[in-house]
mmCIF file of C-alpha atoms in Angstrom:
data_model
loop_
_atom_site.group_PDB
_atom_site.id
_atom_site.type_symbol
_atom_site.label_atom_id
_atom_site.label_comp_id
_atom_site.label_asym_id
_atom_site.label_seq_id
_atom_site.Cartn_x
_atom_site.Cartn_y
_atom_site.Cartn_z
ATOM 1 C CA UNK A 261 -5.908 -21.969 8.301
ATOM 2 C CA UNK A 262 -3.805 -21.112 11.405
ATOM 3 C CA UNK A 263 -2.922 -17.631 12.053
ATOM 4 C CA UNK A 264 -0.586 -18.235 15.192
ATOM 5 C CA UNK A 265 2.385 -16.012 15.670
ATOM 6 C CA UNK A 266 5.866 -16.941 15.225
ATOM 7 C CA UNK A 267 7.988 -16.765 18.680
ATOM 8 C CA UNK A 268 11.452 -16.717 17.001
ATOM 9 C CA UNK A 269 10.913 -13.719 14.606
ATOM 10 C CA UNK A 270 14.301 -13.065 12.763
ATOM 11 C CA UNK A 271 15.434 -10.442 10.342
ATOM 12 C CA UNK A 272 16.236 -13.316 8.043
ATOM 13 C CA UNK A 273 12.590 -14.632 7.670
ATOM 14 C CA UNK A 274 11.950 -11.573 4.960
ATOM 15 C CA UNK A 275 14.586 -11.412 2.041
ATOM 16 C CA UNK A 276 16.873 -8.478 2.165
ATOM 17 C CA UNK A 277 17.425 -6.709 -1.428
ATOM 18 C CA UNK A 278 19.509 -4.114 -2.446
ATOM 19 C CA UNK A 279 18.121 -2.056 -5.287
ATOM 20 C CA UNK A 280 21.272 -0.762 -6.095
ATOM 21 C CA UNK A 281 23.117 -3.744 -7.049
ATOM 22 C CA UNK A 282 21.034 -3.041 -10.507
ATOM 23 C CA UNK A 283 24.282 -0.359 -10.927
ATOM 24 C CA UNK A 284 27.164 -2.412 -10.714
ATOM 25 C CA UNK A 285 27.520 -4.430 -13.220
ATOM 26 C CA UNK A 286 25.985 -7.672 -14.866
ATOM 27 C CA UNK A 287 26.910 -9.928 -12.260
ATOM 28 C CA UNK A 288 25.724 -7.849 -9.288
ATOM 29 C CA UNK A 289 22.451 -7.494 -11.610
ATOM 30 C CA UNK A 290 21.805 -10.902 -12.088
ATOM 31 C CA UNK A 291 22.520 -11.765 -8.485
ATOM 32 C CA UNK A 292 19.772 -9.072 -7.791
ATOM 33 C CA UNK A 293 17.498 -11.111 -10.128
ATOM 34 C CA UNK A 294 17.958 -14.014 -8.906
ATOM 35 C CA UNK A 295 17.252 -12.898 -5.240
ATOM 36 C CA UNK A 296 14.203 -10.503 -6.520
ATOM 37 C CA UNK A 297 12.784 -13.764 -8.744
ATOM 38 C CA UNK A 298 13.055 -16.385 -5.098
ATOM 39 C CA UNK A 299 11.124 -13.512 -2.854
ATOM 40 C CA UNK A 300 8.310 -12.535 -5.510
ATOM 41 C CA UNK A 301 7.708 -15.894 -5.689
ATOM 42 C CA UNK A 302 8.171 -17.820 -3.039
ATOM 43 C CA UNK A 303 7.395 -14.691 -0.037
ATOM 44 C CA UNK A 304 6.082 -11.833 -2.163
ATOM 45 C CA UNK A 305 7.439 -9.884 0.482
ATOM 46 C CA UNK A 306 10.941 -8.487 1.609
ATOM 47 C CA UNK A 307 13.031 -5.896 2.776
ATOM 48 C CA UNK A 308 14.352 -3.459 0.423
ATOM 49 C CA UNK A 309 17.843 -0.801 1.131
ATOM 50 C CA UNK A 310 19.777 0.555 -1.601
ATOM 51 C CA UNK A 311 16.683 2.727 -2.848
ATOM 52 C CA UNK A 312 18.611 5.821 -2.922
ATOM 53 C CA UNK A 313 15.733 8.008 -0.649
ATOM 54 C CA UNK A 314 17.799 10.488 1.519
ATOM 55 C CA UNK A 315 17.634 10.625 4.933
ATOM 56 C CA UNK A 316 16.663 14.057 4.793
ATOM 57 C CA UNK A 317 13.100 13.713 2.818
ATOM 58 C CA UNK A 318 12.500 10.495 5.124
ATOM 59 C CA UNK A 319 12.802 12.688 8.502
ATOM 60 C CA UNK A 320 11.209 15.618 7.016
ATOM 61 C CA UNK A 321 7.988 13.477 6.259
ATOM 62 C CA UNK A 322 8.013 12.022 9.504
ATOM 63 C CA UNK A 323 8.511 14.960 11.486
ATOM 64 C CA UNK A 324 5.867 16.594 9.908
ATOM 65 C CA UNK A 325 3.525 13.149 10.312
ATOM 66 C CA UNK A 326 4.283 13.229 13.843
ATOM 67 C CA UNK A 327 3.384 17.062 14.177
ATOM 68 C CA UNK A 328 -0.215 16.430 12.639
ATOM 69 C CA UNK A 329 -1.213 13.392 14.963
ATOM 70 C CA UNK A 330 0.011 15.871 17.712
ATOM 71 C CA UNK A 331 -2.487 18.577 16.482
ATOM 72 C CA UNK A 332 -5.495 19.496 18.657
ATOM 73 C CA UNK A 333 -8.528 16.591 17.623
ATOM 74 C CA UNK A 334 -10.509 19.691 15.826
ATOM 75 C CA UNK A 335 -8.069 20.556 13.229
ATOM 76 C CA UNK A 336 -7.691 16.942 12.440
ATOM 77 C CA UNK A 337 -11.506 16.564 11.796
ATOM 78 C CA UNK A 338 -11.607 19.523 10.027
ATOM 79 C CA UNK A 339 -9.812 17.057 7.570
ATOM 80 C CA UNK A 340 -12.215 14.216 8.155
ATOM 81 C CA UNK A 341 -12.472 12.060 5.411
ATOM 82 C CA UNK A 342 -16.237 11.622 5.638
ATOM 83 C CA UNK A 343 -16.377 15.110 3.861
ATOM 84 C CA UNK A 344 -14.495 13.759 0.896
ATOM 85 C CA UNK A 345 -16.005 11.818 -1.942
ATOM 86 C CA UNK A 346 -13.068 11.091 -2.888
ATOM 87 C CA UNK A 347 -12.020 8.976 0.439
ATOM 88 C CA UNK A 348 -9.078 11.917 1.163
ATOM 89 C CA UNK A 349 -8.439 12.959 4.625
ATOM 90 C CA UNK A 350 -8.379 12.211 8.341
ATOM 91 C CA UNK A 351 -10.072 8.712 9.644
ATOM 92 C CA UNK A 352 -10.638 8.448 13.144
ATOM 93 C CA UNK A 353 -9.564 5.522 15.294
ATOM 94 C CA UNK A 354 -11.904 2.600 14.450
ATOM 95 C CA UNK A 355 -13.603 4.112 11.799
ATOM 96 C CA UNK A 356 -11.410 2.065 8.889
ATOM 97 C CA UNK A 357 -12.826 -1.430 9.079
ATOM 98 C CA UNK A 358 -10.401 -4.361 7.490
ATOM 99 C CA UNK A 359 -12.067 -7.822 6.904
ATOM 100 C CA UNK A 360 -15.371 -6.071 8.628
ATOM 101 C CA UNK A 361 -13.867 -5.776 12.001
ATOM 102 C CA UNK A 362 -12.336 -1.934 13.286
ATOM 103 C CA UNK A 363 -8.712 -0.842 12.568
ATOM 104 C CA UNK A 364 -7.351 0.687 15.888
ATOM 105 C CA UNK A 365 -5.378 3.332 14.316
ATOM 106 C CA UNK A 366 -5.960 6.249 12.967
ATOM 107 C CA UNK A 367 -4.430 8.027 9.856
ATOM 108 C CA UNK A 368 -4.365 10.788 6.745
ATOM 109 C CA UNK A 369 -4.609 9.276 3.445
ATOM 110 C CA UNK A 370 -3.296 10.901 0.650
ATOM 111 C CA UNK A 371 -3.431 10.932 -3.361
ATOM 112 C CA UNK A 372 -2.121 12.507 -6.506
ATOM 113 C CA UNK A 373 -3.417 16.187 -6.265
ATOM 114 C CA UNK A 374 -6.016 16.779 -9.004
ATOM 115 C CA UNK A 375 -9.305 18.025 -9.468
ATOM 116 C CA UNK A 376 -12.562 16.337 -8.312
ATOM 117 C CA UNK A 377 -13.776 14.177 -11.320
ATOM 118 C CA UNK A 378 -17.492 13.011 -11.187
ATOM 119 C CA UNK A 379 -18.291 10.754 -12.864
ATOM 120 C CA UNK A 380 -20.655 11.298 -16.285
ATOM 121 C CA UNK A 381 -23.840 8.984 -17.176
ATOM 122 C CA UNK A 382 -22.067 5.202 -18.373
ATOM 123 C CA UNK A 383 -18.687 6.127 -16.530
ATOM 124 C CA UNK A 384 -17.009 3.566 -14.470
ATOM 125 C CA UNK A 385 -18.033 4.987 -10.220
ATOM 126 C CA UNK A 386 -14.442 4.320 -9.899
ATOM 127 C CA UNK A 387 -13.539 7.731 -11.017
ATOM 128 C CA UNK A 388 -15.087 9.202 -7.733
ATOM 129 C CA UNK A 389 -11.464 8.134 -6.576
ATOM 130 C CA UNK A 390 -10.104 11.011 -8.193
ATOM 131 C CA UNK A 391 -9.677 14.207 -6.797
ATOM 132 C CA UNK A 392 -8.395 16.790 -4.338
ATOM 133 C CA UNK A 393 -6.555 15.669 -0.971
ATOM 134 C CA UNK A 394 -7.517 17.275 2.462
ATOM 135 C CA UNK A 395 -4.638 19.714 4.091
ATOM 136 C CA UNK A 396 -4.409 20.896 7.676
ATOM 137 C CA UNK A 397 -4.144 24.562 7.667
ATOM 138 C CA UNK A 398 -1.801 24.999 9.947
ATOM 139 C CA UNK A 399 0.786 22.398 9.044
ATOM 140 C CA UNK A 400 1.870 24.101 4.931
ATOM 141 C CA UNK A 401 4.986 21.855 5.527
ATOM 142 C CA UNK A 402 2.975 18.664 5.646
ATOM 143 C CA UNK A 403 1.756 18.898 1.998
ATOM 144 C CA UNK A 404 5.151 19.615 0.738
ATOM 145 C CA UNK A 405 7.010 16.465 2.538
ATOM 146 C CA UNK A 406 3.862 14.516 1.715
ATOM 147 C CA UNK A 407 3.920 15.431 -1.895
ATOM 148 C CA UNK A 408 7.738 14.846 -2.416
ATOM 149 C CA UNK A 409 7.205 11.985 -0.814
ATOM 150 C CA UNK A 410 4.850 10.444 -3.245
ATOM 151 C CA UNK A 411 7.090 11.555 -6.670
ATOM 152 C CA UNK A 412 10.165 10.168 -4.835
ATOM 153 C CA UNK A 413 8.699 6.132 -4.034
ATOM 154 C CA UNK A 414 6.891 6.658 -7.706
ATOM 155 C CA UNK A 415 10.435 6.577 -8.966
ATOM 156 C CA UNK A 416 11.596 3.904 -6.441
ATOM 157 C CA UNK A 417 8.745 1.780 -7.352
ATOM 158 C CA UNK A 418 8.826 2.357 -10.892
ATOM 159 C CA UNK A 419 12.474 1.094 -11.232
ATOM 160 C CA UNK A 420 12.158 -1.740 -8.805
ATOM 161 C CA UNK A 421 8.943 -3.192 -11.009
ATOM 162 C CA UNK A 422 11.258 -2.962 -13.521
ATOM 163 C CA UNK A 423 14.098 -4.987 -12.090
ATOM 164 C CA UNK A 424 11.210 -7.451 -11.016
ATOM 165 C CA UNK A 425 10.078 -8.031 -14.102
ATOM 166 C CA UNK A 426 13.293 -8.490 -15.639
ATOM 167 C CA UNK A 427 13.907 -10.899 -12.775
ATOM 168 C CA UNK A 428 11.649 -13.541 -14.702
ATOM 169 C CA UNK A 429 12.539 -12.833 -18.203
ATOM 170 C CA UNK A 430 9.964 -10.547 -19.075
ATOM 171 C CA UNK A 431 10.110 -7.233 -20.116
ATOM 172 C CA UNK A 432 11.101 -4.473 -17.974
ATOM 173 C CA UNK A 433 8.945 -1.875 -19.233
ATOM 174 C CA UNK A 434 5.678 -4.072 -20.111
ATOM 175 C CA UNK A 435 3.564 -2.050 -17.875
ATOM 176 C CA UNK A 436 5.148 1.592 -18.672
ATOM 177 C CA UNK A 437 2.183 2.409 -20.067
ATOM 178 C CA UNK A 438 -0.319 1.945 -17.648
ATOM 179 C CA UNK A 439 1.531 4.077 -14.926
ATOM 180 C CA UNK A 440 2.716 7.480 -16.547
ATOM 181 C CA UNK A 441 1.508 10.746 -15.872
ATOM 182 C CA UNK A 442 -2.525 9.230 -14.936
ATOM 183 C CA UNK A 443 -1.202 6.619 -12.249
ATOM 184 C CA UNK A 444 -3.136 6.466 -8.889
ATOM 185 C CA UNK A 445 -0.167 6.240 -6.170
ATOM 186 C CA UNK A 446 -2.108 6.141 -2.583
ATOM 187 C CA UNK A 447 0.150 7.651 0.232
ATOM 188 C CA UNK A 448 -1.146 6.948 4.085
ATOM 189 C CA UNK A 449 0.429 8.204 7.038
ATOM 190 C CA UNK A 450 -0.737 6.336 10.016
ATOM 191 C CA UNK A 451 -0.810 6.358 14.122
ATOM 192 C CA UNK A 452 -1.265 2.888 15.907
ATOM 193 C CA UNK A 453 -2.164 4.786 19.079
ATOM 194 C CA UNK A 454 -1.840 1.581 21.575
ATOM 195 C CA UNK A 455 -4.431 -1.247 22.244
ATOM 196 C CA UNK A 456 -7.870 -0.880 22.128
ATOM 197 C CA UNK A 457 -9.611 -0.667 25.790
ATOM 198 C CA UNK A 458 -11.119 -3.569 25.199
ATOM 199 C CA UNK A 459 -8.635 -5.827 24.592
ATOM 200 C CA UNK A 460 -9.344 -6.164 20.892
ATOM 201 C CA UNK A 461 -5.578 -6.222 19.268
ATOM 202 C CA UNK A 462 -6.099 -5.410 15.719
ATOM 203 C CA UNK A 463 -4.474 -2.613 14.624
ATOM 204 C CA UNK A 464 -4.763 -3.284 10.908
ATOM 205 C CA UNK A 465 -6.659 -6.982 10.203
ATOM 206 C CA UNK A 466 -5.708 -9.574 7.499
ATOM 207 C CA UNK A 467 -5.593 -8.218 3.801
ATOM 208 C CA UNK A 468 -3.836 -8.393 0.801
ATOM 209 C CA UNK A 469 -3.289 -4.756 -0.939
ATOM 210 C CA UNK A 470 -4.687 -4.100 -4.185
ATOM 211 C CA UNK A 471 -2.573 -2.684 -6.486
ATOM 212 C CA UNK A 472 1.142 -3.335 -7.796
ATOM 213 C CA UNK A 473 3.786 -2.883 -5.493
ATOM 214 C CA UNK A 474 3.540 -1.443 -1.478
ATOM 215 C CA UNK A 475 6.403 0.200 0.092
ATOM 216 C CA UNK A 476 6.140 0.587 3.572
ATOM 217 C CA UNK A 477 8.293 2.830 5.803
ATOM 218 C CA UNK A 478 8.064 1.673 9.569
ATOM 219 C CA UNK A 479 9.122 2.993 13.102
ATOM 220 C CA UNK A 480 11.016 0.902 15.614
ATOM 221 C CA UNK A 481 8.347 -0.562 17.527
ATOM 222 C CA UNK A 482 7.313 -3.245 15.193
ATOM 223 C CA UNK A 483 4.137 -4.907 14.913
ATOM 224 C CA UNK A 484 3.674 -5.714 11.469
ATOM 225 C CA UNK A 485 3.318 -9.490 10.618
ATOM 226 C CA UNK A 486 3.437 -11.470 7.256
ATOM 227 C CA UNK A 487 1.920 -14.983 6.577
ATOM 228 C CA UNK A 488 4.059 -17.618 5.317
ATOM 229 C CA UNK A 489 4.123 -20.851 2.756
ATOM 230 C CA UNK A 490 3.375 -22.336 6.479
ATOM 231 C CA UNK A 491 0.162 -20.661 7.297
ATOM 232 C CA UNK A 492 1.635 -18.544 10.721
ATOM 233 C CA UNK A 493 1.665 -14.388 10.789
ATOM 234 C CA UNK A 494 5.226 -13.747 11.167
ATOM 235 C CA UNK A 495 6.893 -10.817 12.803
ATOM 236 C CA UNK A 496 8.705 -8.559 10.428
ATOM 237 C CA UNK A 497 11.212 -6.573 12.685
ATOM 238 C CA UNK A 498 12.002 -3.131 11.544
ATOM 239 C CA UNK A 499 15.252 -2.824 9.563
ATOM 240 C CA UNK A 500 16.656 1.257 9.835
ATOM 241 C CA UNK A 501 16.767 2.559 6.349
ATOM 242 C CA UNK A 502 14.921 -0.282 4.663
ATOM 243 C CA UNK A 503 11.153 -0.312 3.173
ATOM 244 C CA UNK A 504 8.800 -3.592 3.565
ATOM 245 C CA UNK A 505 7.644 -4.054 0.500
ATOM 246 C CA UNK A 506 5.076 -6.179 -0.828
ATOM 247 C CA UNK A 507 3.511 -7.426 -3.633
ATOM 248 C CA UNK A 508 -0.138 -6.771 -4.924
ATOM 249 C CA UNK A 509 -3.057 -8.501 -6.413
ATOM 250 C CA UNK A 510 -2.545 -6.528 -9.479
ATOM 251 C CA UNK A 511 1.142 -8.532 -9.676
ATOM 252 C CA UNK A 512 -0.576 -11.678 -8.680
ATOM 253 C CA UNK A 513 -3.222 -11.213 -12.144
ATOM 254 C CA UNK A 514 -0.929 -10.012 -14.036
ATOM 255 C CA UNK A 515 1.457 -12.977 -13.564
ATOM 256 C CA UNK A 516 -1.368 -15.657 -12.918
ATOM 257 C CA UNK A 517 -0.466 -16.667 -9.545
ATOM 258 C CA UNK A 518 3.562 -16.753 -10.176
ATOM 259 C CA UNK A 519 3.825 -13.881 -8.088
ATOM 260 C CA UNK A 520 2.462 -13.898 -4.850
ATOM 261 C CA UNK A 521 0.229 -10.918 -2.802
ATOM 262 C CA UNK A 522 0.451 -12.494 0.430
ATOM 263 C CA UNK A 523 -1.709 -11.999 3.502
ATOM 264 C CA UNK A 524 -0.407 -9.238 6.430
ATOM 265 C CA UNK A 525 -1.624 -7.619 9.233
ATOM 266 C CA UNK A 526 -0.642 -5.334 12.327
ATOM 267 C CA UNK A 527 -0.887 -6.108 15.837
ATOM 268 C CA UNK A 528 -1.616 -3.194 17.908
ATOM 269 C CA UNK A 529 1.408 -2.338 20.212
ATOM 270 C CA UNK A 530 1.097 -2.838 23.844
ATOM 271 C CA UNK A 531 -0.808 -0.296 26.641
ATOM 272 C CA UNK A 532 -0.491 3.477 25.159
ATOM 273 C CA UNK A 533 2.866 2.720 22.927
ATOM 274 C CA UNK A 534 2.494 4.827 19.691
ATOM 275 C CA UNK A 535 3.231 3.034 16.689
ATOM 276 C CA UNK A 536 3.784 5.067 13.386
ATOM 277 C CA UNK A 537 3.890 3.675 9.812
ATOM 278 C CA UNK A 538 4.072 5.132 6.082
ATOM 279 C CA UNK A 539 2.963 3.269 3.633
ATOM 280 C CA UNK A 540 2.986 4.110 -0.209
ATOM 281 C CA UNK A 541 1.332 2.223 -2.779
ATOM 282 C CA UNK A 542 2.576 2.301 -6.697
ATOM 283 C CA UNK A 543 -1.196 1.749 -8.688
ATOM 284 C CA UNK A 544 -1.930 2.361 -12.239
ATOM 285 C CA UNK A 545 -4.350 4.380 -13.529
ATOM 286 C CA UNK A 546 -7.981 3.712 -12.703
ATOM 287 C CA UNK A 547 -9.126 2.526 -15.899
ATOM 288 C CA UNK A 548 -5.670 0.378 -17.054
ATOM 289 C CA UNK A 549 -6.712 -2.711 -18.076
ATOM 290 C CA UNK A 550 -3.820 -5.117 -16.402
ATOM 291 C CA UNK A 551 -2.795 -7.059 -19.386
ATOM 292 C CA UNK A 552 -0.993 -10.898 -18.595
ATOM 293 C CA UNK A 553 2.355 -10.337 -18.414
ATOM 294 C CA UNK A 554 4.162 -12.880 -21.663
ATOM 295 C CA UNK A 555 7.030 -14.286 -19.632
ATOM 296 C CA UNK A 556 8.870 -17.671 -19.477
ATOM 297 C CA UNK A 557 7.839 -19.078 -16.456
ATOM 298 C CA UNK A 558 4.340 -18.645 -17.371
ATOM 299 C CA UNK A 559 3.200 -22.161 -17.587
ATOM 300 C CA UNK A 560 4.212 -23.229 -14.211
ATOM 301 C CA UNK A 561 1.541 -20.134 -12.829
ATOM 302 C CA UNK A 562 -0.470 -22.226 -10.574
ATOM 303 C CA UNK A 563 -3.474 -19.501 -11.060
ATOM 304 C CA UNK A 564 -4.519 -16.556 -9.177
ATOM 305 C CA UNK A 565 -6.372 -17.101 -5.794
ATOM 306 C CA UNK A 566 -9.450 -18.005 -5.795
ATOM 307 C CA UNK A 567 -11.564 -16.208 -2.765
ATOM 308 C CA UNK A 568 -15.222 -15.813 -3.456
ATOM 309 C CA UNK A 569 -15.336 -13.026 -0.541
ATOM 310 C CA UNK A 570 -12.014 -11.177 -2.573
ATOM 311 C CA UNK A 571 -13.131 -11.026 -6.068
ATOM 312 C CA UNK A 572 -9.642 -9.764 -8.408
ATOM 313 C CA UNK A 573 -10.186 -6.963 -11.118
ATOM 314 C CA UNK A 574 -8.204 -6.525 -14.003
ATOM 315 C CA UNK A 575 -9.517 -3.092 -14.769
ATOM 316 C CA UNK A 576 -7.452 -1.340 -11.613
ATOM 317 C CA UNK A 577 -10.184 1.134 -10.174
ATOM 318 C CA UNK A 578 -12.664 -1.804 -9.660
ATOM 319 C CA UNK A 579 -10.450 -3.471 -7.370
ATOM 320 C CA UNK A 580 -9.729 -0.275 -5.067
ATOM 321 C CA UNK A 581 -13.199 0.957 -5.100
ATOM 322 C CA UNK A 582 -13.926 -2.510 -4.315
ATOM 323 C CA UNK A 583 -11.372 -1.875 -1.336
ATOM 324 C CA UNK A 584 -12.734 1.786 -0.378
ATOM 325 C CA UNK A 585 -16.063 0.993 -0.039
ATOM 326 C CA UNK A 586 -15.473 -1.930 2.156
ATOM 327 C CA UNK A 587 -12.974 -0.087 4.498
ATOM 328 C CA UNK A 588 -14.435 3.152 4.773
ATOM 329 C CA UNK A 589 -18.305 2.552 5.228
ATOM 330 C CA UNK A 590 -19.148 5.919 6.916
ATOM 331 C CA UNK A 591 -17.607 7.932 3.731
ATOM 332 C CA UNK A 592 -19.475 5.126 1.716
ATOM 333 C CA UNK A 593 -22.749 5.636 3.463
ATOM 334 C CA UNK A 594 -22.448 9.451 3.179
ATOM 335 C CA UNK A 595 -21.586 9.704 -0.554
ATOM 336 C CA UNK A 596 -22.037 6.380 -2.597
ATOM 337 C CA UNK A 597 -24.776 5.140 -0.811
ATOM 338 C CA UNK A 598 -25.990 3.897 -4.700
ATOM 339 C CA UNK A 599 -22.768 1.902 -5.076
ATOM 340 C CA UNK A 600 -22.217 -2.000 -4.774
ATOM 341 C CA UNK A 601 -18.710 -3.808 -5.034
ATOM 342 C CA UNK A 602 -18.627 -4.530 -8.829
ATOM 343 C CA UNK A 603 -19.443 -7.654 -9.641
#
């Protein structure tokens, strides 16, 4: 498969959907449908505005992002997510590996707050993903922006999985109960810091994400690229006020192949340009079961992919542990040194 890059990127070559078009009125509605039913899937990516997040919690959270990558490199490891069983915390640049080859980047990922649950004798390992997150001291303001952030794009995300599924006649709240008060949202806040000294140019390599639905807040600089129906990583230009989103392998089982997780990566940007990116991502709870979605386009599903390398879960916290393990191998190595990818 080719993985050149596109030379004529275009804000065009991603759909751009307005969320709030769902508010006024049936015909605005089904026009939202209709464009929300092409991108899923045809793309299963695009550009989303009209999602009603204020200005004012989106430059709170990345003023205090930007204040924590600017923090002396102690205070950061004090975070380091090696210590956490639970994969919470700081990663260093190049410790996060994507398709077994280093991320240059570095970043803090983030969870629902909870308490540390271990799992019992017969439990699924994939409840080691639930627990406390890792806080820099110094930076109280962090946690609160970070937090917000996560309730507010649950609510985004929850209403535009709604409007999707409507989008192809099924029903809107078919997967209510799998989210709810026990969801797993995943929040990361992450630092391209420039290219590698060695030339190497991945900032994030090839994947599809793992759950439902990704919504990704981006800076100007760029860098992210999609694959298309034509097989080449295109650029995906920052839009002010939108979020990328993206569809995940969850949607793609749930729907057998109808809707599309498609491939995406990050270039790192050139010499010592910073790059920073946000990106959220709406996941049930660990043990929800993703049921096939009963919809009327369901017999033209050409089948979910089929990657022997990429195996696809229904039960959700198989296919992120799957994911952890495989990205993080020095937290894997340290705590789970017992665990293999379910098979």
């Amino acid at each position: 498969m080719t993985t050149n890059v596109s030379t004529t990127p275009s804000y065009q070559q991603l759909p751009i959907i307005d969320l709030s078009a769902a508010d006024r009125g049936p015909q605005a509605r089904a026009l939202l449908h209709a464009q929300l039913h092409s991108a899923a899937h045809d793309v299963g990516f695009f550009q989303l505005v009209g999602h009603g997040v204020p200005a004012a919690e989106v430059g709170a959270l990345l003023s205090a992002m930007r204040r924590f990558f600017a923090l002396p490199e102690g205070e950061r490891l004090a975070i380091d997510n090696v210590r956490s069983p639970h994969f919470r915390g700081y990663t260093r640049t190049g410790d996060e590996r994507t398709g077994g080859s280093r991320d240059w980047r570095d970043q803090l990922d983030i969870g629902a707050e909870r308490p540390a649950r271990i799992p019992g004798a017969g439990e699924p390992a994939y409840w080691w993903l639930e627990g406390p997150n890792q806080w820099p001291d110094s930076l109280p303001e962090l946690r609160a922006a970070a937090l917000r952030w996560v309730e507010r794009l649950s609510s985004v995300a929850e209403r535009l999985l709604h409007e999707l599924l409507a989008s192809i006649g099924a029903p809107a709240d078919f997967y209510d109960p799998i989210f709810g008060e026990r969801a797993h949202p995943h929040l990361k806040l992450v630092r391209y810091p420039g290219s590698a000294g060695d030339g190497a140019d991945q900032g994030v390599g090839a994947h599809k994400d793992y759950g439902f639905l990704t919504l990704l807040l981006q800076d100007k600089v760029g860098g992210l690229q999609v694959q298309r129906e034509d097989g080449v990583f295109h650029d995906v230009p920052p839009l002010e006020g939108a979020f990328v989103v993206n569809l995940g392998e969850l949607l793609e089982v749930a729907t057998n192949g109808y809707f599309v997780a498609t491939n995406h990566r990050v270039v790192s940007p050139p010499g010592a340009t910073e790059r920073f990116s946000v990106p959220f991502f709406y996941n049930p709870r660990l043990d929800a079961r993703v049921e096939p979605l009963v919809f009327p386009h369901a017999s033209t599903a050409p089948g979910i992919t089929d990657d022997p390398s990429n195996p696809l879960f229904a039960e959700y916290g198989y296919n992120e542990l799957k994911g952890k393990l495989r990205a993080h191998p020095l937290v894997a190595e340290r705590h789970h040194g017992n665990l293999l990818t379910p098979a």
